[in-house]
Coordinates of C-alpha atoms in Angstrom, one line a residue:
M1 CA -22.9 -33.2 3.5
N2 CA -26.3 -31.5 4.5
D3 CA -27.9 -29.4 1.8
D4 CA -30.8 -28.1 4.0
L5 CA -30.4 -24.5 5.4
E6 CA -30.7 -24.1 8.7
P7 CA -32.4 -22.9 11.3
V8 CA -35.8 -24.6 9.7
G9 CA -39.0 -22.5 10.8
Y10 CA -37.2 -19.5 12.1
D11 CA -37.7 -15.9 10.4
P12 CA -36.5 -12.8 12.4
G13 CA -39.1 -10.9 10.6
I14 CA -37.2 -8.1 9.1
S15 CA -38.3 -7.0 5.8
E16 CA -36.4 -5.8 2.8
N17 CA -37.2 -2.1 3.5
T18 CA -36.3 -2.2 7.1
W19 CA -33.0 -3.9 6.0
E20 CA -32.4 -0.9 3.6
Q21 CA -32.8 1.3 6.8
L22 CA -30.5 -0.6 9.1
L23 CA -27.8 -0.6 6.2
N24 CA -27.6 3.0 6.3
N25 CA -27.5 3.2 10.2
R26 CA -24.0 3.4 11.1
D27 CA -24.9 2.8 14.8
I28 CA -25.9 -0.6 13.7
F29 CA -24.0 -1.6 10.3
K30 CA -20.5 -0.5 11.2
K31 CA -17.7 0.0 8.8
D32 CA -16.6 -3.7 9.5
S33 CA -20.0 -4.8 8.9
I34 CA -20.3 -3.1 5.8
R35 CA -17.2 -5.0 4.7
L36 CA -18.3 -8.2 5.8
L37 CA -21.1 -8.3 3.7
F38 CA -18.9 -6.8 0.6
Q39 CA -16.8 -10.0 1.4
I40 CA -19.2 -12.3 1.6
E41 CA -21.5 -11.0 -1.5
S42 CA -18.1 -11.1 -3.7
M43 CA -18.0 -14.9 -3.0
G44 CA -21.7 -15.4 -4.3
G45 CA -23.7 -14.5 -1.2
K46 CA -22.3 -17.5 1.1
A47 CA -19.2 -18.3 2.8
T48 CA -17.4 -20.1 5.8
C49 CA -15.2 -18.0 8.1
T50 CA -12.1 -19.8 7.1
Q51 CA -12.9 -19.0 3.2
L52 CA -13.1 -15.5 4.4
S53 CA -9.9 -15.5 6.2
K54 CA -7.7 -17.2 3.4
K55 CA -9.3 -14.8 0.9
F56 CA -9.0 -11.5 3.1
G57 CA -6.6 -12.0 5.5
G58 CA -7.1 -12.1 9.3
N59 CA -8.3 -15.0 12.0
P60 CA -11.2 -16.8 11.3
N61 CA -12.9 -15.7 14.7
Q62 CA -12.4 -12.1 13.7
Y63 CA -15.5 -13.0 10.8
N64 CA -17.9 -14.6 13.3
N65 CA -17.3 -11.9 15.9
I66 CA -18.0 -9.0 13.6
A67 CA -21.4 -11.0 12.3
I68 CA -22.6 -11.9 15.8
N69 CA -21.8 -8.3 17.5
T70 CA -23.7 -6.8 14.2
A71 CA -26.3 -9.1 14.8
K72 CA -26.2 -8.3 18.6
R73 CA -26.8 -4.6 17.6
I74 CA -29.6 -5.6 14.8
Q75 CA -31.7 -7.3 17.8
D76 CA -31.3 -4.4 20.4
Y77 CA -32.8 -1.9 17.6
T78 CA -35.9 -4.1 16.0
K79 CA -36.2 -6.4 19.3
C80 CA -36.8 -8.8 16.7
D81 CA -37.2 -12.5 18.1
L82 CA -34.1 -14.8 18.6
Y83 CA -33.7 -18.2 17.3
E84 CA -33.6 -20.5 20.2
R85 CA -32.6 -24.4 20.4
K86 CA -32.6 -26.5 23.6
S87 CA -32.7 -23.2 25.7
N88 CA -29.7 -21.7 23.8
K89 CA -30.0 -18.5 21.9
A90 CA -28.3 -17.7 18.6
Y91 CA -27.6 -14.3 17.0
W92 CA -26.5 -15.3 13.5
P93 CA -29.6 -16.5 12.3
I94 CA -30.6 -13.0 12.4
M95 CA -28.5 -12.4 9.0
F96 CA -27.7 -15.6 7.7
L97 CA -28.8 -19.1 6.8
G98 CA -26.5 -22.0 7.0
K99 CA -25.4 -25.3 6.4
K100 CA -22.8 -27.8 7.7
V101 CA -20.4 -28.8 5.4
N102 CA -17.8 -31.7 5.3
K103 CA -15.9 -31.7 8.8
H104 CA -12.8 -32.7 6.8
N105 CA -12.9 -29.7 4.6
T106 CA -10.3 -27.7 5.0
D107 CA -12.3 -24.6 4.1
G108 CA -14.5 -24.7 7.3
V109 CA -17.1 -26.6 9.0
F110 CA -20.1 -24.3 8.5
E111 CA -21.2 -22.2 5.7
W112 CA -23.1 -18.7 6.0
S113 CA -25.7 -17.7 3.4
L114 CA -26.9 -14.1 3.3
R115 CA -30.8 -14.0 4.1
P116 CA -32.6 -13.2 1.1
E117 CA -34.3 -9.8 2.0
L118 CA -31.0 -8.7 3.2
R119 CA -29.0 -9.4 0.1
T120 CA -31.6 -7.9 -1.9
A121 CA -31.4 -4.6 0.3
F122 CA -27.4 -4.8 0.3
R123 CA -27.4 -5.0 -3.4
K124 CA -29.8 -2.0 -3.6
Y125 CA -27.5 -0.2 -1.0
S126 CA -24.2 -1.2 -2.6
M127 CA -25.5 0.5 -6.4
H128 CA -25.8 3.8 -4.4
S129 CA -22.9 3.6 -1.7
N130 CA -19.6 4.8 -2.1
E131 CA -18.4 2.1 0.1
T132 CA -17.0 -0.6 -2.3
K133 CA -14.1 -2.0 -0.5
I134 CA -14.2 -5.4 0.6
N135 CA -10.7 -5.3 2.1
M136 CA -9.6 -3.4 5.0
D137 CA -7.5 -0.3 4.3
F138 CA -4.0 0.1 5.7
F139 CA -5.4 2.3 8.5
D140 CA -7.6 -0.3 9.4
F141 CA -5.0 -2.8 9.3
L142 CA -3.0 -0.7 11.8
T143 CA -5.8 -0.7 14.1
E144 CA -6.4 -4.3 13.9
K145 CA -2.6 -4.9 15.2
R146 CA -3.2 -2.4 17.7
L147 CA -0.5 0.3 16.4
V148 CA -1.1 3.9 16.7
Y149 CA 0.7 6.4 15.1
P150 CA -0.1 10.1 13.9
I151 CA -2.1 10.3 10.6
D152 CA 0.1 12.3 8.9
T153 CA 3.3 10.4 9.8
V154 CA 1.3 7.4 8.0
E155 CA 0.5 9.5 5.2
N156 CA 4.1 10.7 4.9
F157 CA 5.6 7.4 4.6
L158 CA 2.9 5.9 2.0
L159 CA 3.6 9.0 -0.1
S160 CA 7.3 8.8 0.4
L161 CA 7.2 5.4 -0.9
K162 CA 5.7 6.6 -4.3
S163 CA 7.9 9.3 -4.9
K164 CA 11.2 7.7 -4.2
Q165 CA 12.0 4.3 -3.7
F166 CA 14.4 4.5 -0.7
I167 CA 13.3 6.2 2.6
I168 CA 15.0 6.6 6.0
L169 CA 12.9 6.1 9.1
S170 CA 14.4 8.0 12.2
G171 CA 13.5 8.2 15.7
G172 CA 14.6 6.7 19.2
T173 CA 14.2 3.0 20.2
G174 CA 10.7 1.9 20.8
T175 CA 8.9 4.4 18.5
G176 CA 7.6 1.8 15.9
K177 CA 9.9 2.8 12.9
T178 CA 10.6 -0.8 12.2
K179 CA 7.1 -2.2 13.0
L180 CA 5.4 0.4 10.7
A181 CA 7.6 -0.8 7.8
Q182 CA 7.2 -4.4 8.8
T183 CA 3.3 -3.9 9.1
Y184 CA 3.1 -2.6 5.7
G185 CA 4.9 -5.1 4.2
E186 CA 2.2 -7.9 5.7
F187 CA -0.4 -5.6 4.3
I188 CA 0.8 -5.6 0.7
R189 CA 1.2 -9.2 0.8
R190 CA -2.4 -9.6 1.4
E191 CA -3.5 -6.8 -0.6
F192 CA -1.3 -8.0 -3.9
S193 CA -2.6 -11.7 -3.2
Q194 CA -5.9 -10.9 -5.1
R195 CA -4.4 -8.2 -7.6
T196 CA -6.2 -8.5 -10.9
V197 CA -6.4 -6.6 -14.2
Q198 CA -10.0 -5.5 -14.7
T199 CA -10.8 -4.7 -18.4
E200 CA -13.6 -5.0 -21.2
V201 CA -12.6 -6.8 -24.4
K202 CA -14.9 -6.8 -27.8
L203 CA -15.9 -10.5 -28.5
G204 CA -16.2 -10.2 -32.4
E205 CA -13.7 -13.0 -33.9
S206 CA -12.0 -13.9 -30.7
S207 CA -13.8 -17.5 -30.7
K208 CA -11.9 -18.2 -34.2
N209 CA -8.8 -16.3 -33.4
H210 CA -8.6 -17.8 -29.5
G211 CA -7.6 -14.2 -28.4
F212 CA -8.6 -10.7 -27.3
T213 CA -6.7 -7.4 -27.7
V214 CA -6.8 -5.8 -24.2
R215 CA -6.7 -2.2 -23.5
R216 CA -3.1 -1.1 -22.6
E217 CA -4.2 1.5 -20.3
D218 CA -6.0 -1.2 -18.2
F219 CA -2.6 -2.4 -17.4
L220 CA -0.9 0.4 -16.8
N221 CA -4.0 1.7 -14.0
T222 CA -2.6 -1.7 -12.6
V223 CA 0.8 -2.1 -13.3
P224 CA 2.9 0.7 -14.5
E225 CA 5.5 -1.7 -16.1
A226 CA 3.0 -3.5 -18.5
G227 CA 5.6 -3.9 -21.2
K228 CA 7.0 -6.8 -18.6
L229 CA 3.7 -8.7 -18.7
D230 CA 4.2 -11.2 -21.3
G231 CA 3.3 -14.8 -19.8
K232 CA 0.8 -16.9 -18.7
Y233 CA -1.8 -16.2 -16.5
R234 CA -5.3 -17.4 -14.8
F235 CA -8.4 -15.5 -16.3
R236 CA -12.1 -15.2 -16.1
L237 CA -14.6 -14.4 -18.7
G238 CA -18.3 -14.6 -17.6
N239 CA -18.7 -18.1 -15.6
F240 CA -15.6 -19.4 -17.3
E241 CA -12.2 -19.6 -15.7
G242 CA -9.0 -20.9 -17.6
T243 CA -5.5 -20.0 -18.7
G244 CA -4.3 -17.5 -21.1
Q245 CA -1.1 -15.8 -22.2
I246 CA -0.3 -12.5 -22.7
Q247 CA 2.0 -12.2 -26.0
M248 CA 3.1 -8.8 -27.7
S249 CA 1.3 -6.7 -24.9
P250 CA -1.6 -6.3 -25.0
R251 CA -2.8 -9.1 -26.7
F252 CA -4.3 -11.9 -24.6
W253 CA -4.5 -15.4 -26.0
F254 CA -6.5 -18.3 -24.4
R255 CA -6.0 -20.8 -27.0
G256 CA -4.0 -23.2 -24.6
T257 CA -6.3 -23.4 -22.1
E258 CA -7.6 -26.4 -20.1
N259 CA -11.0 -26.3 -21.9
L260 CA -11.1 -24.6 -25.1
E261 CA -14.4 -25.8 -26.4
K262 CA -15.8 -24.3 -22.8
A263 CA -14.3 -21.0 -23.4
I264 CA -15.3 -20.9 -27.1
Q265 CA -19.1 -21.8 -25.7
T266 CA -18.9 -19.1 -23.2
I267 CA -18.0 -16.6 -25.6
E268 CA -20.6 -17.3 -28.1
E269 CA -23.2 -17.2 -25.1
L270 CA -22.0 -13.8 -24.1
K271 CA -22.2 -12.6 -27.6
K272 CA -26.0 -12.9 -27.4
I273 CA -26.0 -10.2 -24.6
S274 CA -23.4 -7.8 -26.0
D275 CA -20.3 -7.7 -28.3
K276 CA -18.4 -6.5 -25.2
A277 CA -17.7 -8.6 -22.2
P278 CA -15.6 -8.0 -18.6
L279 CA -12.3 -10.1 -18.9
T280 CA -10.6 -10.3 -15.6
I281 CA -6.5 -11.1 -15.5
L282 CA -5.4 -12.8 -12.3
L283 CA -1.7 -11.5 -11.5
P284 CA 0.5 -13.8 -9.7
S285 CA 0.6 -13.6 -6.3
Y286 CA 3.9 -14.3 -3.9
N287 CA 5.4 -17.5 -5.1
G288 CA 6.6 -19.0 -1.5
V289 CA 8.5 -15.4 -1.2
D290 CA 7.8 -13.1 1.2
S291 CA 6.7 -9.4 0.4
Y292 CA 9.1 -7.7 2.8
L293 CA 12.6 -8.9 4.2
I294 CA 14.2 -7.7 7.7
V295 CA 17.9 -7.5 7.5
P296 CA 19.4 -6.3 10.7
V297 CA 22.4 -4.4 10.0
G298 CA 25.8 -5.5 11.6
S299 CA 28.3 -3.0 13.1
N300 CA 31.4 -4.5 11.0
W301 CA 29.7 -4.4 7.6
T302 CA 32.4 -2.6 5.1
D303 CA 31.3 -3.7 1.7
S304 CA 28.2 -5.0 -0.1
R305 CA 28.5 -8.5 0.3
H306 CA 26.0 -8.5 3.1
I307 CA 23.4 -7.4 0.8
I308 CA 24.1 -8.9 -2.7
G309 CA 26.6 -11.7 -1.9
Y310 CA 29.8 -12.7 -3.4
L311 CA 31.5 -15.1 -5.4
N312 CA 33.6 -17.4 -3.1
A313 CA 37.2 -17.7 -4.5
I314 CA 37.4 -21.0 -2.9
T315 CA 34.3 -23.0 -4.1
G316 CA 33.9 -20.7 -7.3
K317 CA 30.4 -20.4 -6.5
Y318 CA 28.4 -17.3 -5.7
T319 CA 27.2 -17.1 -2.0
R320 CA 23.7 -15.5 -2.1
T321 CA 21.8 -13.9 0.8
P322 CA 18.4 -13.4 1.6
A323 CA 18.4 -10.0 0.4
L324 CA 19.7 -10.7 -2.9
D325 CA 17.1 -13.3 -3.4
L326 CA 14.2 -10.8 -2.5
M327 CA 15.9 -8.5 -5.5
I328 CA 15.9 -11.1 -7.6
E329 CA 12.2 -11.9 -6.7
A330 CA 11.4 -8.6 -7.2
N331 CA 12.9 -8.1 -10.9
R332 CA 11.0 -11.5 -12.0
N333 CA 7.7 -10.2 -10.5
P334 CA 7.5 -6.5 -11.5
W335 CA 3.7 -6.4 -10.7
N336 CA 4.4 -6.9 -6.8
P337 CA 5.9 -4.7 -4.7
Y338 CA 8.6 -6.1 -2.4
M339 CA 10.1 -4.3 0.8
L340 CA 13.8 -4.5 2.0
I341 CA 14.0 -3.3 5.6
L342 CA 17.3 -2.3 6.9
D343 CA 17.1 -2.5 10.4
E344 CA 19.4 -0.2 12.4
M345 CA 21.0 1.0 9.1
N346 CA 23.5 3.4 10.4
L347 CA 25.0 0.7 12.6
S348 CA 28.1 0.7 10.1
H349 CA 28.9 3.5 7.5
V350 CA 26.1 3.3 5.1
E351 CA 28.1 4.4 2.0
R352 CA 30.5 1.7 2.5
Y353 CA 28.1 -1.3 2.1
F354 CA 25.3 0.5 0.3
S355 CA 26.9 2.9 -2.3
D356 CA 26.7 0.4 -5.5
I357 CA 22.7 0.1 -4.6
I358 CA 22.1 4.0 -4.3
S359 CA 24.1 4.7 -7.4
C360 CA 22.1 2.1 -9.4
M361 CA 18.7 3.1 -8.0
E362 CA 20.0 6.9 -9.4
S363 CA 21.1 6.1 -12.7
G364 CA 18.8 3.2 -13.6
E365 CA 21.7 1.3 -14.5
P366 CA 21.6 -2.4 -13.2
L367 CA 23.3 -3.8 -10.4
I368 CA 26.5 -5.9 -11.5
L369 CA 26.9 -9.2 -9.8
S370 CA 30.3 -11.3 -10.3
S371 CA 27.9 -14.6 -10.6
D372 CA 29.3 -17.7 -11.9
D373 CA 26.2 -19.3 -13.5
P374 CA 23.5 -16.6 -14.8
N375 CA 20.7 -19.1 -14.4
E376 CA 21.3 -19.4 -10.8
V377 CA 22.5 -15.6 -10.1
P378 CA 22.0 -13.1 -13.0
R379 CA 24.9 -11.3 -13.7
E380 CA 23.1 -8.1 -14.2
L381 CA 20.0 -7.1 -12.0
N382 CA 17.7 -4.3 -12.5
L383 CA 16.2 -2.8 -9.3
G384 CA 12.7 -2.0 -10.5
D385 CA 10.4 0.6 -9.4
N386 CA 8.7 -2.3 -7.5
L387 CA 11.8 -2.6 -4.8
F388 CA 11.4 -0.5 -2.1
I389 CA 14.3 -0.1 0.2
I390 CA 13.6 1.5 4.0
G391 CA 16.2 2.3 6.4
T392 CA 15.7 2.2 9.8
V393 CA 18.0 4.5 12.2
N394 CA 18.6 5.3 15.9
M395 CA 21.1 8.2 16.7
D396 CA 23.6 7.9 19.7
E397 CA 26.8 6.9 20.4
T398 CA 26.8 3.5 18.9
T399 CA 25.8 4.8 15.3
Y400 CA 27.2 6.6 12.5
A401 CA 26.1 10.0 10.9
F402 CA 24.9 10.0 7.6
S403 CA 26.8 11.5 4.6
P404 CA 25.1 14.5 2.5
K405 CA 25.3 11.7 -0.6
V406 CA 22.7 9.2 1.3
L407 CA 20.5 12.2 2.7
D408 CA 20.3 13.6 -0.6
R409 CA 18.8 10.7 -2.0
A410 CA 16.3 9.8 0.7
N411 CA 13.2 11.0 2.3
V412 CA 14.0 11.1 6.0
I413 CA 10.8 10.6 8.2
E414 CA 11.2 11.4 11.9
F415 CA 9.2 9.3 14.8
E416 CA 8.8 11.1 17.8
P417 CA 7.7 9.3 21.1
A418 CA 4.1 9.1 21.9
S419 CA 2.7 10.3 25.0
I420 CA 0.4 8.0 27.0
N421 CA -2.4 10.8 26.4
D422 CA -1.2 10.5 22.2
I423 CA -1.9 6.7 22.6
R424 CA -5.0 7.2 24.4
A425 CA -6.4 9.8 22.0
M426 CA -5.2 7.9 18.7
S427 CA -7.3 4.6 19.3
S428 CA -8.6 4.9 15.9
Y429 CA -7.8 6.6 12.5
S430 CA -10.2 9.2 11.4
L431 CA -9.8 10.2 7.7
D432 CA -11.0 12.9 5.7
P433 CA -13.5 10.8 3.3
S434 CA -12.5 13.0 -0.1
K435 CA -9.0 11.8 -0.1
D436 CA -8.0 8.6 -1.9
V437 CA -6.9 6.3 0.5
E438 CA -7.1 3.5 -2.3
F439 CA -4.2 5.4 -4.0
L440 CA -2.3 6.3 -1.1
Q441 CA -2.0 2.6 0.1
D442 CA -0.9 1.3 -3.0
C443 CA 2.5 1.9 -3.4
M444 CA 2.6 0.9 -6.9
K445 CA 0.5 3.7 -7.8
G446 CA 1.7 7.3 -8.5
T447 CA 5.5 6.0 -9.4
E448 CA 5.3 7.6 -12.6
C449 CA 6.1 10.6 -11.2
R450 CA 9.7 9.2 -10.8
N451 CA 10.0 10.0 -14.4
M452 CA 8.3 13.4 -14.4
S453 CA 10.3 16.6 -14.7
F454 CA 9.7 19.5 -12.3
K455 CA 8.3 21.5 -15.0
E456 CA 5.9 18.7 -15.7
I457 CA 4.6 18.7 -12.5
M458 CA 4.3 22.4 -11.8
D459 CA 2.3 22.6 -15.1
L460 CA -0.2 19.8 -13.9
L461 CA -0.7 21.6 -10.3
A462 CA -1.0 24.9 -12.3
G463 CA -4.0 23.7 -13.8
S464 CA -5.7 23.1 -10.4
N465 CA -4.4 26.1 -8.5
T466 CA -2.1 28.5 -10.2
K467 CA -1.4 30.6 -6.8
M468 CA -0.5 27.6 -5.3
V469 CA 2.3 26.9 -7.9
E470 CA 3.4 30.3 -7.7
D471 CA 3.9 30.4 -3.8
F472 CA 5.2 26.9 -3.7
V473 CA 7.9 28.0 -6.2
S474 CA 8.5 31.7 -4.3
D475 CA 8.8 29.4 -0.9
L476 CA 11.1 27.0 -2.1
D477 CA 13.1 29.4 -3.9
E478 CA 13.7 31.5 -0.6
I479 CA 14.4 28.4 1.4
Q480 CA 17.3 27.4 -1.1
K481 CA 18.5 30.7 -0.8
I482 CA 18.7 30.5 3.0
M483 CA 20.5 27.1 2.8
Q484 CA 23.2 28.6 0.4
R485 CA 23.6 31.3 3.2
M486 CA 24.4 28.4 5.6
K487 CA 26.9 26.7 2.9
L488 CA 24.4 23.9 2.7
P489 CA 23.0 24.3 -0.8
F490 CA 20.4 22.0 -2.3
G491 CA 20.0 21.3 -5.9
F492 CA 18.0 20.1 -8.7
R493 CA 17.8 16.4 -7.2
T494 CA 15.8 17.8 -4.2
I495 CA 13.8 20.0 -6.1
E496 CA 12.6 17.5 -8.4
E497 CA 11.8 15.3 -5.5
V498 CA 10.0 17.5 -3.5
S499 CA 8.2 18.3 -6.4
R500 CA 7.1 14.6 -7.1
F501 CA 5.9 14.2 -3.4
M502 CA 3.9 16.9 -4.1
Y503 CA 2.4 15.5 -7.3
V504 CA 1.3 12.3 -5.3
A505 CA 0.1 14.6 -2.6
W506 CA -2.1 16.3 -5.2
I507 CA -3.9 12.8 -6.5
Y508 CA -4.0 11.6 -2.6
E509 CA -6.0 14.8 -2.1
S510 CA -8.2 13.5 -5.0
K511 CA -6.8 16.3 -7.7
S512 CA -8.7 19.0 -5.9
D513 CA -7.7 22.7 -5.9
F514 CA -4.8 21.6 -3.3
Q515 CA -5.8 24.0 -0.6
N516 CA -4.1 22.0 1.8
W517 CA -0.7 21.9 0.1
K518 CA 1.1 23.9 2.7
R519 CA 0.6 20.6 5.2
Y520 CA 2.9 18.4 2.3
M521 CA 5.2 21.3 1.9
D522 CA 6.1 21.3 5.2
A523 CA 6.6 17.6 5.5
Q524 CA 9.2 18.1 2.7
I525 CA 10.9 21.0 4.5
V526 CA 11.3 18.5 7.2
Q527 CA 12.0 15.3 5.1
K528 CA 13.9 16.5 2.6
I529 CA 15.7 20.0 3.4
L530 CA 16.7 20.3 7.3
P531 CA 18.4 16.7 7.7
K532 CA 21.1 18.6 5.5
I533 CA 21.2 20.9 8.5
H534 CA 24.4 20.4 10.4
G535 CA 27.2 22.9 11.9
N536 CA 28.2 25.3 14.4
S537 CA 27.8 28.6 15.6
S538 CA 28.6 29.8 12.3
I539 CA 25.1 28.8 10.9
S540 CA 23.3 30.4 13.9
V541 CA 22.0 33.6 12.0
P542 CA 20.6 31.7 8.7
L543 CA 19.2 28.9 11.0
K544 CA 17.1 31.5 12.8
E545 CA 15.9 33.2 9.4
L546 CA 15.0 30.0 8.3
H547 CA 13.1 29.2 11.4
A548 CA 11.3 32.8 11.1
Y549 CA 10.5 32.2 7.4
C550 CA 8.5 28.8 8.4
R551 CA 6.8 30.4 11.2
D552 CA 5.9 33.4 9.1
H553 CA 4.4 30.9 6.2
G554 CA 2.6 28.4 8.1
Y555 CA 5.2 25.6 7.9
T556 CA 4.6 24.6 11.7
R557 CA 6.3 21.4 11.8
S558 CA 9.7 22.9 10.1
E559 CA 9.0 25.8 12.7
S560 CA 8.7 23.2 15.7
K561 CA 11.8 21.4 14.5
L562 CA 13.9 24.6 13.8
S563 CA 13.4 25.8 17.1
R564 CA 14.7 22.6 18.8
M565 CA 17.6 22.8 16.5
I566 CA 18.3 26.3 17.8
E567 CA 18.0 25.5 21.3
V568 CA 20.8 22.7 20.9
L569 CA 23.1 24.9 18.9
D570 CA 22.9 27.8 21.3
S571 CA 23.4 25.6 24.4
Q572 CA 26.2 22.9 22.8
R573 CA 27.6 25.0 19.5
H574 CA 27.1 22.4 17.2
V575 CA 23.5 21.2 16.1
S576 CA 22.4 18.5 13.3
F577 CA 19.0 17.3 12.2
N578 CA 19.3 14.5 14.8
C579 CA 19.2 16.4 18.0

């Protein structure tokens, strides 16, 4: 290994002050450039492209391209000299020094180190910047995959996952329903592979006791089901990394770590600085099991054996399915989310093969399995908040309509075919920076709303905007009355689930005064209420009343959907949501 940093004798001549100016210039240091610097800095200011790829996802060439393109913009702006060797010009030395590493090293062959002036300027920049992400967000991830959806469709998808663990994606073939669910499954696997609990502990007598008391709130902020965290974990304290154990949460013990003396020595050194120190607990990643599973539903499914397996009467053994394996893994690892994607869910009657699971999700009761060996397959299986079930559906002559029982228990998100001009216009995502995207894209955050009552949520929202709550309740009440006149009433469950969606939308809007609340109420009318509508000309009058109400109260998506439904009813004398 060559310890000399390259290139020797070359300096782009960019001062620390100039680097600070460049870092604040978005034409030069674009979003991906800043993220790359955060990523390299998080690894000690030096890394290979392969190391970056392993830690943050993507292809190694992706990181190389970002660096080279950024350096080209810097050179074009500053007109600094380029490093030239054997008539070949190189851009990377503008930002980095580097060295070759062992060619047999699986972590890459060339290591970049941020130039000292750039690193110092970047540290100053990061102290005053709101951009602290080192991973790309889900919208960036979609852009990298060259997938474009309307922003509100992606927002509704992610918010629906928080408010209810069962959602249905409806639309024609090729509208991207399954792809969105699959891409989010890929995204969470990458995001949760580096999941940690960040906390601060008092050092006190920890050298003697070989343990700390950890603030329970720090667990709850990361993993809502903190009571299930007892077990062994890797941890970092100062420059020491070892193995510890959570017992009687929130107690964390390190007495069984590989090098107890080094741990104690680290604590004593830290105590000279302060009686408190940051502790990082590394949560387990996905252990050989993927974060999502796509299960194509067959047209011959008449019971739940295709999902949860069955006890083979001939062999006496329980026959497992990939879906059951995913559910068991989700139960073992409550800190990681898992996605079960049922593709073309309505090729068979959903109630026949899925009713057991729907009932367990609603009641909170465990799923009963006829297991012969509880060490292999549990006899009871809890469906935790970290298991998300996404059904994709096409509505044509080969599929079955959903019963009210199923529709009442899901958010139904409709996908419209995008025109060529739409696709061209949606080449990237432009988000409101005031919104909490980090909260939005983490499906494990906000799930506490599933245990909150309508009154609790209304009281919280009223603290931000009393008039909004009054208008929301008034509108929901009037829509409920119109639906009753159609003889298609909705009750307690729908009202609570609409309020839970509004709660997570309010958090996404950074707990503001929620002036934009109608955009989310509009989504819930379309996702939770309109899917219940089906019937003949007997519902024509109240259907038009609902259309007029949505039009007059600014629910534009609902108005548009109801306009189509009225046209279908007038021409075909029968209508349903999927028209």
